[in-house]
Short mmCIF file of C-alpha atoms in Angstrom, two decimals:
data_model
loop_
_atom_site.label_atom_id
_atom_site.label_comp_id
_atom_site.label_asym_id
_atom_site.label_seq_id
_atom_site.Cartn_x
_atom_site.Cartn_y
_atom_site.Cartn_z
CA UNK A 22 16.68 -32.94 16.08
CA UNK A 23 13.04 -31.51 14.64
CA UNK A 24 13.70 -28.85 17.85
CA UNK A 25 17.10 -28.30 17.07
CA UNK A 26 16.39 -26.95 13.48
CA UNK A 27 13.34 -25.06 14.54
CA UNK A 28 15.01 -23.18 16.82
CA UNK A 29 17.07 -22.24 14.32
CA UNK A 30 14.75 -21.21 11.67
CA UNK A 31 13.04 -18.90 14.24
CA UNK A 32 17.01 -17.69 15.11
CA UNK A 33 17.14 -17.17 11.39
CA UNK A 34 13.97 -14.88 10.86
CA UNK A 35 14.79 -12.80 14.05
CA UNK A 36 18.34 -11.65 12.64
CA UNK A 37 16.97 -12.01 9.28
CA UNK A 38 14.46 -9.08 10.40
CA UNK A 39 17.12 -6.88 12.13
CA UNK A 40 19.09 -7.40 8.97
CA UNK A 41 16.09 -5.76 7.00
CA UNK A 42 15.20 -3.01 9.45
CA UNK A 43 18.66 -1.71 8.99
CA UNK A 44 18.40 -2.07 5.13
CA UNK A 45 15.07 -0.46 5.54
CA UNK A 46 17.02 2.85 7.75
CA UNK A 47 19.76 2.71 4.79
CA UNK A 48 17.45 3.46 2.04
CA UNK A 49 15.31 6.14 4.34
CA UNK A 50 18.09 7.97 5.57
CA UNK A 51 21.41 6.99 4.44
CA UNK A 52 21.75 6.00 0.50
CA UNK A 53 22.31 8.68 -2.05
CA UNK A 54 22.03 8.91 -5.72
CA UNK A 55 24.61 10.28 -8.13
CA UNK A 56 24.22 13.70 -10.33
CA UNK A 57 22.94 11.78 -13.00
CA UNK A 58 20.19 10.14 -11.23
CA UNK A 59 18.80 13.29 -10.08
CA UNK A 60 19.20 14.96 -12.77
CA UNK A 61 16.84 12.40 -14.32
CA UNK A 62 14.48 13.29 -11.81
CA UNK A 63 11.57 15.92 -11.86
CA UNK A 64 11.62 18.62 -8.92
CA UNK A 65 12.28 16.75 -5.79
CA UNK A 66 12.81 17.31 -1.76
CA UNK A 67 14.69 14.94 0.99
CA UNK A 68 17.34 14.11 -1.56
CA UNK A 69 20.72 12.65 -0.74
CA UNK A 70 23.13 13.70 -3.43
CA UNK A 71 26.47 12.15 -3.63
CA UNK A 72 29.50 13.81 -5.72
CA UNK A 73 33.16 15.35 -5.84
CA UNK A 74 33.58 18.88 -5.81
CA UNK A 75 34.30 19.96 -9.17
CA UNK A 76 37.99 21.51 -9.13
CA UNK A 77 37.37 24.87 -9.81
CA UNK A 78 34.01 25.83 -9.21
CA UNK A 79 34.07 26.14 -5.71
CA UNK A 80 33.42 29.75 -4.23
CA UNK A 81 33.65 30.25 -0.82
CA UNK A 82 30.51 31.75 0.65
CA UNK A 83 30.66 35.65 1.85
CA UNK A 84 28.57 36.98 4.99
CA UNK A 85 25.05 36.45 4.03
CA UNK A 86 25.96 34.43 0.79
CA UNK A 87 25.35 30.85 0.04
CA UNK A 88 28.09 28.68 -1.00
CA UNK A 89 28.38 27.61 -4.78
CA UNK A 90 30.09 24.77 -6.23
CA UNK A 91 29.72 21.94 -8.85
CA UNK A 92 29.13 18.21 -7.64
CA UNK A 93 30.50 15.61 -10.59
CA UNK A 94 30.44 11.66 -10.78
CA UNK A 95 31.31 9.76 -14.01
CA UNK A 96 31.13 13.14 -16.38
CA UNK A 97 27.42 14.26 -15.67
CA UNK A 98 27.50 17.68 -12.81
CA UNK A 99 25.08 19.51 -11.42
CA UNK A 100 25.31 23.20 -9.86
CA UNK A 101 24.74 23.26 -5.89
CA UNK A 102 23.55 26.01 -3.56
CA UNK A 103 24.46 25.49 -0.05
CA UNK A 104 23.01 27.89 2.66
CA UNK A 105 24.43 26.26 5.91
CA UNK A 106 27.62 26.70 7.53
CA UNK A 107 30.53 24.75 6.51
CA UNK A 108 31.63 24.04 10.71
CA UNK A 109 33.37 20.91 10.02
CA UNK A 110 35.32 22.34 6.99
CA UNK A 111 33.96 19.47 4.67
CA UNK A 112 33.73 21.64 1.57
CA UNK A 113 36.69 21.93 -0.52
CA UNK A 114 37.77 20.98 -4.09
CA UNK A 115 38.33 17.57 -5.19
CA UNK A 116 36.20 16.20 -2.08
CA UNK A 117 33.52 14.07 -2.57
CA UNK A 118 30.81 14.67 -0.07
CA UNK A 119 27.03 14.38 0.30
CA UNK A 120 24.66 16.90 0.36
CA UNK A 121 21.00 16.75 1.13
CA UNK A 122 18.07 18.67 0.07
CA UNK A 123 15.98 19.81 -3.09
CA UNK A 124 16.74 19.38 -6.66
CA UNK A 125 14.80 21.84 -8.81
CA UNK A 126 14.77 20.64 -11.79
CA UNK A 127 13.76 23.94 -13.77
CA UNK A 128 16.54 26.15 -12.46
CA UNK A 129 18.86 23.35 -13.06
CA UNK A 130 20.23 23.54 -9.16
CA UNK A 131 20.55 21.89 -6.19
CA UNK A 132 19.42 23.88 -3.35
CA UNK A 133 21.47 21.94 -0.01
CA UNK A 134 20.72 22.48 3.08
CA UNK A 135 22.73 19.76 5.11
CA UNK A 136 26.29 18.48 3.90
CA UNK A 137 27.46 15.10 5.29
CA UNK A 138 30.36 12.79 5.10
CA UNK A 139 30.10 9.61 2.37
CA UNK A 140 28.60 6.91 4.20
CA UNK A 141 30.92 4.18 3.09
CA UNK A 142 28.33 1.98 4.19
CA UNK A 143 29.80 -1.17 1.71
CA UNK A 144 32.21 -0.95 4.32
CA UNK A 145 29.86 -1.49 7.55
CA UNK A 146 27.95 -4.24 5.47
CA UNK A 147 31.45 -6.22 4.58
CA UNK A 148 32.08 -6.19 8.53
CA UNK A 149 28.81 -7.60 9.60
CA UNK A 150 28.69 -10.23 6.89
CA UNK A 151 32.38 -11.64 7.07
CA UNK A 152 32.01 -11.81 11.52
CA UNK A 153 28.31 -12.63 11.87
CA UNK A 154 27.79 -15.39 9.03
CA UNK A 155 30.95 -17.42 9.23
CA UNK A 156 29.73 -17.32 13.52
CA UNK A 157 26.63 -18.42 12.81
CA UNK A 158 27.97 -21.31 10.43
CA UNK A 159 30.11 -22.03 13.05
CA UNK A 160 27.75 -22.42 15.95
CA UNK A 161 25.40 -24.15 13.87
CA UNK A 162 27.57 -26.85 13.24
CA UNK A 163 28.85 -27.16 16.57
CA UNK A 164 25.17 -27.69 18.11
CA UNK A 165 24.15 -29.91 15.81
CA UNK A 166 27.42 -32.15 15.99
CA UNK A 167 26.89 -32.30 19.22
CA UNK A 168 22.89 -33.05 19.15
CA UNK A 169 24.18 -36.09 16.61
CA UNK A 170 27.25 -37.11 19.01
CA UNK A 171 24.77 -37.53 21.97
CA UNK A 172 21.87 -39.58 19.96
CA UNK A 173 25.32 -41.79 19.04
CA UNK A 174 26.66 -42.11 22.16
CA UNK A 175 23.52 -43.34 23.91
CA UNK A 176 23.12 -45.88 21.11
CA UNK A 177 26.32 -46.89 22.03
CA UNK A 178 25.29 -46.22 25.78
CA UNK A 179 29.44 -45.03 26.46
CA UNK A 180 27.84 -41.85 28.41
CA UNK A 181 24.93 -41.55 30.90
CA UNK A 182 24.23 -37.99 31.40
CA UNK A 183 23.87 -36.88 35.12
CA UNK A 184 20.11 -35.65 35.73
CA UNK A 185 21.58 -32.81 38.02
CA UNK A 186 19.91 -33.25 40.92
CA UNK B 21 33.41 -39.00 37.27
CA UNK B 22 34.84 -35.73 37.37
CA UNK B 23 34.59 -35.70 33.25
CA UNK B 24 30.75 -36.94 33.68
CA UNK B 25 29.89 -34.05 36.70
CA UNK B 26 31.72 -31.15 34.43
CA UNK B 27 30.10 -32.35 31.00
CA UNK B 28 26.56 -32.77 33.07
CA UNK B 29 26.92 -29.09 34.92
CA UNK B 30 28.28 -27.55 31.08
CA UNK B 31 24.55 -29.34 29.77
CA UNK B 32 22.73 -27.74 32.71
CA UNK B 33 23.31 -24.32 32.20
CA UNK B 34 24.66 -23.65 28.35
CA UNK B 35 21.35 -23.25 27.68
CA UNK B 36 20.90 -19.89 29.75
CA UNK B 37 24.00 -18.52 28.35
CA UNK B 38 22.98 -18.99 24.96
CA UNK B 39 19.55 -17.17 25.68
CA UNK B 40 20.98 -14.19 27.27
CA UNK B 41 23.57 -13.85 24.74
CA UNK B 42 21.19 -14.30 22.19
CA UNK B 43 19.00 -11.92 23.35
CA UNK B 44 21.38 -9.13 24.25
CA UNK B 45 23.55 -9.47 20.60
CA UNK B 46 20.06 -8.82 18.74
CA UNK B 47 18.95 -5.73 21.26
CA UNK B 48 22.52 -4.53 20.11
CA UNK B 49 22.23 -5.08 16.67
CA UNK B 50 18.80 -3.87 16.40
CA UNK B 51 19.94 -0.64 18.50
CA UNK B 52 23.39 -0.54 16.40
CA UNK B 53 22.30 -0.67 13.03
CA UNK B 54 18.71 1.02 13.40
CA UNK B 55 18.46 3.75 15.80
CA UNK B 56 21.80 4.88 17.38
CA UNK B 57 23.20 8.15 15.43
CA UNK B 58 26.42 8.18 12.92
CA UNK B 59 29.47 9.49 14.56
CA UNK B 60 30.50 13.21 14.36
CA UNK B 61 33.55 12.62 12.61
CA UNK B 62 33.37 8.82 11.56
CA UNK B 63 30.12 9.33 10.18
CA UNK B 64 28.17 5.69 9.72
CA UNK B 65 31.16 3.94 9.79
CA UNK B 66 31.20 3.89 13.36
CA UNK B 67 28.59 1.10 13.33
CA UNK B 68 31.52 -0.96 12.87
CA UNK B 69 33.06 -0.11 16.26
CA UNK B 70 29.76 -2.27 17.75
CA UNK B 71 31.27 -5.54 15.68
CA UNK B 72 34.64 -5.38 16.01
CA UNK B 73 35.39 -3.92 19.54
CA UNK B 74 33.19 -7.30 20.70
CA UNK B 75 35.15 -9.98 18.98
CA UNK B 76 38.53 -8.10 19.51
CA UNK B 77 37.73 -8.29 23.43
CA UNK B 78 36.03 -11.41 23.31
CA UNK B 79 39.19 -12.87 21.49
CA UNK B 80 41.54 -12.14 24.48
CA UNK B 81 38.78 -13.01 26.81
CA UNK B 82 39.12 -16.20 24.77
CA UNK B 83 42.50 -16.34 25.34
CA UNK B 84 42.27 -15.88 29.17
CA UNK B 85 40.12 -18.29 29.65
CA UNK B 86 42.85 -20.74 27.50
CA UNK B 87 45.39 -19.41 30.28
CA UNK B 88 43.25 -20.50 33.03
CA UNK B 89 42.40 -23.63 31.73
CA UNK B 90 45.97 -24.82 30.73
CA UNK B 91 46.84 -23.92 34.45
CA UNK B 92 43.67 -26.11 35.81
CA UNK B 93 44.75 -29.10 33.26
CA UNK B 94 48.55 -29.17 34.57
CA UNK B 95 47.71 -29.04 38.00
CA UNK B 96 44.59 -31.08 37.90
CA UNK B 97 45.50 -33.59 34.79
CA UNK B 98 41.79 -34.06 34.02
CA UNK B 99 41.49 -35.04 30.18
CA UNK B 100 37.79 -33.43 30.32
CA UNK B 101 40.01 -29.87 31.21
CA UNK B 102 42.45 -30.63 28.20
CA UNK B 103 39.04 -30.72 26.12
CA UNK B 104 38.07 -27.51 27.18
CA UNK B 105 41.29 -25.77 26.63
CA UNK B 106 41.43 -26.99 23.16
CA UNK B 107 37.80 -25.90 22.75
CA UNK B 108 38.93 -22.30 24.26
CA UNK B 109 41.81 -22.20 21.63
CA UNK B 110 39.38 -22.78 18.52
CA UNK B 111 37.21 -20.25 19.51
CA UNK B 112 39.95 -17.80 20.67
CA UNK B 113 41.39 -18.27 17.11
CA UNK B 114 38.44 -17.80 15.57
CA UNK B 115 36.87 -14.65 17.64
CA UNK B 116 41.18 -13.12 17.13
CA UNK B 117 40.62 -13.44 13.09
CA UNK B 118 36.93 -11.70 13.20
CA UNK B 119 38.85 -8.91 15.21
CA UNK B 120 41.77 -8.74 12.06
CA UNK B 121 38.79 -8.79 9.89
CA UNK B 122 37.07 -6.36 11.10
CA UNK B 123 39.31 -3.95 12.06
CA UNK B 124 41.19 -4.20 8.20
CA UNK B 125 37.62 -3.23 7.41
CA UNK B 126 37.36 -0.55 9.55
CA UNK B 127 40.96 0.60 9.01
CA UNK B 128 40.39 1.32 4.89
CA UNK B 129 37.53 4.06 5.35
CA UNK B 130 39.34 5.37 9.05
CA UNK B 131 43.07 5.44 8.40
CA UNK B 132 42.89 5.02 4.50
CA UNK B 133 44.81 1.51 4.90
CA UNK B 134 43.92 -2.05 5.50
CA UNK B 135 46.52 -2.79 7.59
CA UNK B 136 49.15 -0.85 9.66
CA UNK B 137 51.95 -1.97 11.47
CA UNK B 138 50.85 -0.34 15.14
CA UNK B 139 51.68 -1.85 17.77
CA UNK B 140 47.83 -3.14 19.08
CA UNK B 141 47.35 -4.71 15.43
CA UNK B 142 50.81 -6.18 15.39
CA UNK B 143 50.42 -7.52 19.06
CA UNK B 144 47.40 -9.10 18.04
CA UNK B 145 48.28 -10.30 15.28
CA UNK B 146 50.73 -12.46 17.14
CA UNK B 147 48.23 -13.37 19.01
CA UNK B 148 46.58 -14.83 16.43
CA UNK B 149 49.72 -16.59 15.06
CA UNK B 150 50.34 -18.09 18.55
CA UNK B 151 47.26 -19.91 18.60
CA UNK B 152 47.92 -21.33 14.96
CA UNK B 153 51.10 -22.77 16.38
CA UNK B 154 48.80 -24.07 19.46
CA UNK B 155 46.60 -25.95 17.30
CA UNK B 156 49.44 -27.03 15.06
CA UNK B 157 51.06 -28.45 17.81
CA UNK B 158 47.92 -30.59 19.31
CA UNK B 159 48.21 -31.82 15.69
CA UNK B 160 51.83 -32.64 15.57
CA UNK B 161 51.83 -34.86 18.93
CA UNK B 162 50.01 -38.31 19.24
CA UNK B 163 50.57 -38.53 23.02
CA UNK B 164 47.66 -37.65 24.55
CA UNK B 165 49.72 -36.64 27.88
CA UNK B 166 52.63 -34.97 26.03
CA UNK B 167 49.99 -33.20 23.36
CA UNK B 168 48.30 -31.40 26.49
CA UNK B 169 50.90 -30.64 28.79
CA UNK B 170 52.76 -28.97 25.73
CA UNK B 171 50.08 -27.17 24.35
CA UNK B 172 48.99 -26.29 28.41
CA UNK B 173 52.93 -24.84 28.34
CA UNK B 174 52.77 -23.11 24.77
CA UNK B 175 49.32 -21.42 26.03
CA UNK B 176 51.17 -20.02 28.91
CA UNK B 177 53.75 -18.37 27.30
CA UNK B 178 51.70 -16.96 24.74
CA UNK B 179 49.93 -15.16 27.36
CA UNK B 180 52.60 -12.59 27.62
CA UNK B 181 50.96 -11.10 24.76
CA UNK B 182 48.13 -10.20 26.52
CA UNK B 183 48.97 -7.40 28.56
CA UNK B 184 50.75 -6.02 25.74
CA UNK B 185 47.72 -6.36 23.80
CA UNK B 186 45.81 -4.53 26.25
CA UNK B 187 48.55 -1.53 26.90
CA UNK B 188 49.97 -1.30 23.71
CA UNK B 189 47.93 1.83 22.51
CA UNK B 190 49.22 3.58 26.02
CA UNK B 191 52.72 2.48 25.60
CA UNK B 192 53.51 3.23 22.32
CA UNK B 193 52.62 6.40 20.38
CA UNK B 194 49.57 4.44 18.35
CA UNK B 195 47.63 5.10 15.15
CA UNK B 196 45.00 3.02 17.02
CA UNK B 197 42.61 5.25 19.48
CA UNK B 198 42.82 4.38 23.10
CA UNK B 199 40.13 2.80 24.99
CA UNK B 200 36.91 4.23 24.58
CA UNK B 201 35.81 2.47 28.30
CA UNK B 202 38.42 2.17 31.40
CA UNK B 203 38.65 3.07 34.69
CA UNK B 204 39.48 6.91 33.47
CA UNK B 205 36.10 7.50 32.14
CA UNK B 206 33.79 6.86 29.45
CA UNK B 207 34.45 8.68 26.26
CA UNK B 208 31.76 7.38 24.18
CA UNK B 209 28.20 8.93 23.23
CA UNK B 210 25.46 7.75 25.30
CA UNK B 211 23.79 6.42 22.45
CA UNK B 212 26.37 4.76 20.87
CA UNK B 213 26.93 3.43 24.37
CA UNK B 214 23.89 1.25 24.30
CA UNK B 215 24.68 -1.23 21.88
CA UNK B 216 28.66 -1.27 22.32
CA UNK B 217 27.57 -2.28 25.94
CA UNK B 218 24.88 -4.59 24.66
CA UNK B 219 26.81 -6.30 21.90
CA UNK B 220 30.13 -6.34 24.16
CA UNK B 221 28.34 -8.34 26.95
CA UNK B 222 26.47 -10.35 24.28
CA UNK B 223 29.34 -11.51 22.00
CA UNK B 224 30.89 -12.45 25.37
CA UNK B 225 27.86 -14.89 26.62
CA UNK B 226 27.80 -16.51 23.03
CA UNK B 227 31.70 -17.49 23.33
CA UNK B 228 30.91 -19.02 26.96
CA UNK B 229 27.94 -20.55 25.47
CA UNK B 230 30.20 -21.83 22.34
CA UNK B 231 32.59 -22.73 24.93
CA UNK B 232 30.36 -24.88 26.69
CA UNK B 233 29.45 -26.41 23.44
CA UNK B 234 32.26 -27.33 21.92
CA UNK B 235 34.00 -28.94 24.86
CA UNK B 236 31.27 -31.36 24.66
CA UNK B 237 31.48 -31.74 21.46
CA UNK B 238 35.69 -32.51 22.05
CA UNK B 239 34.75 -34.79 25.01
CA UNK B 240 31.95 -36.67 23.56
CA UNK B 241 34.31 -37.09 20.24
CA UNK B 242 36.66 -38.49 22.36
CA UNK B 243 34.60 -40.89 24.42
CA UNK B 244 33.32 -42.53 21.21
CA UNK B 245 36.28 -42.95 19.80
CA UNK B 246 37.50 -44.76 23.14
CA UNK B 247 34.63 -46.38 22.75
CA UNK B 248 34.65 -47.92 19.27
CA UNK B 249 38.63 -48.53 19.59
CA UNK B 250 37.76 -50.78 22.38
CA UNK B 251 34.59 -52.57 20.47
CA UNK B 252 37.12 -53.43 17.55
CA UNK B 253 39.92 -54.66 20.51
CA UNK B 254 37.47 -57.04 21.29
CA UNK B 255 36.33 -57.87 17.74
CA UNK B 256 40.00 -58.69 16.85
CA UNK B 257 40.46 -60.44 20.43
#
């Protein structure tokens, strides 16, 4: 049985590592912070802002313009200047969206220069735990019922296993 | 003998299943949830596809292998076969509600819903209700003959559902996207390729590994039960 459980504590630490590299991707390139939060901050790059378009501060970018809108969560905004193109039609009113770049904190603006979809990433977490754990629960009781049915059985000598030759 | 041979080749090689599959689920995780790209229109939610798609398919392969089993057991009558198509059941039932699971999860970000009533989630949803009413029946019956050749039948039947399963998003007019991998073509991004492949293959191994497993662990149940009935025969003889 000592085998048995060391197997899986060294099972354990290789998932348990996976799990942590992709925790370690989701703070590097995937969680965002909300208008307050960065607001709180001093003049900043690589920042992934989440927020809803404020409903009526939107205005649509002319040729050479950038676009301008408000991003709001829980009262607190902050003004956003957004230089790309919009080719996936992401920016309207009333969506929330995420856009990365470079708060300057003096100006008072957020100067985007990527826009991206919410990650929902609660989501992808929720899918992994409620499959993976309950299968690993699962399988570890199964092997070790089994370990403790054959140490039983041969001390009740019902089964002699074949030696496959 | 035939029950000693079968339990004696399942010991032999489980082992190598579980390695592979062991191996290949944590390449695909690794490559799934670190460096494969978000989806153009999903965004990260994708990552979900390389869970869910896995169990769904290893659910009805699950299933198939119940089919095939409950035709070995009534043509052969072994009791070591019964074992392993109740084994097949647990883990089809179990692989069937990690699909509903994760697909409710995927559904609420996707199609704004956690459930729909389209025809590939309905049809597996019965799916998962006919192996309920399996298990309920091996429950129900104390005949060890009748409780098999039953359950063998109910199996049977319940693989009708299969096919429909399998077609339903080609059939009907589906909120559900058709298959990403078929004989048509691949329509999938070669990066996000890698670990659907890996963790498809993987998740696969581990159920014929758990399958391996847990008809021992059915077959060894019942041989010490047999066992200690007959020790306290002779005690009250």
């Amino acid at each position: 049985m000592r085998a048995f459980y060391i197997r899986w504590v060294i099972l354990l630490a290789i998932f348990g590592g996976i799990a942590g590299l992709g925790g370690l991707r989701y703070i590097r390139e995937v969680k965002t912070i909300s208008p307050k939060d960065v607001m709180a901050q001093s003049s900043v790059a690589g920042v992934r802002l989440m927020g809803m378009i404020e409903a009526g501060s939107f205005i649509k970018a002319l040729a050479g313009e950038p676009f301008r809108f408000n991003l709001s969560e829980k009262g607190e905004k902050v003004a956003v200047v957004f230089s790309g193109e919009d080719t996936d039609s992401l920016l309207r009113e009333l969506k929330t969206i995420v856009v990365v770049g470079r708060w300057d904190r003096e100006a008072g603006v957020f100067h985007a220069s990527e826009i991206a979809l919410v990650p929902n990433y609660g989501f992808i977490t929720s899918a992994y735990v409620f499959s993976l754990v309950p299968l690993g629960f699962f399988l570890f009781y199964m092997e070790r019922r089994v370990a403790l049915l054959y140490v039983m059985i041969k001390e009740e000598k019902a089964y002699q296993a074949e030696t496959g030759q | 003998m035939v029950a000693t041979h079968f339990i004696g080749k399942l010991r032999k090689f489980e082992k190598w299943f579980g390695i592979v599959a062991g191996v290949l689920i944590a390449v695909g995780l690794y490559t799934g949830l670190v460096t494969s790209s978000p989806d153009y229109y999903q965004g990260e939610v994708v990552r979900i596809m390389y869970i869910h798609v896995p169990f769904a398919q290893t659910a009805m392969l699950a299933y198939s292998s119940l089919f095939l089993c409950s035709i070995w057991y009534l043509w052969k009558r072994e009791s070591v076969v019964d074992n392993a198509c109740h084994a097949a059941a647990g883990l089809s039932l179990f692989f069937t509600a990690g699909g509903l699971l994760t697909g409710s999860i995927w559904g609420k970000p996707t199609w704004n819903a956690w459930w729909v009533w389209d025809p590939r989630l309905t049809s597996f949803a019965i799916m998962f209700l006919t192996l309920v009413g399996y298990l309920m029946l091996r429950t129900f019956l104390d005949d060890k003959e009748k409780r098999a050749t039953f359950s063998a039948i109910l199996a049977i039947i319940g693989f009708i559902d299969l096919p429909i399963i399998h077609f339903s998003v080609e059939w009907w007019r589906s909120l559900h996207q058709p298959l990403s991998v078929s004989t048509r073509g691949v329509s999938i991004a070669p990066d996000m390729l890698i670990p659907f492949t890996l963790m498809s293959f993987g998740v696969g191994l581990l159920f014929t590994y758990m399958l391996m497993v847990r008809t021992q662990m059915l077959y060894l149940e019942h041989l010490l039960e047999a066992k200690q009935g007959r020790l306290l025969n002779e005690g009250q003889g």
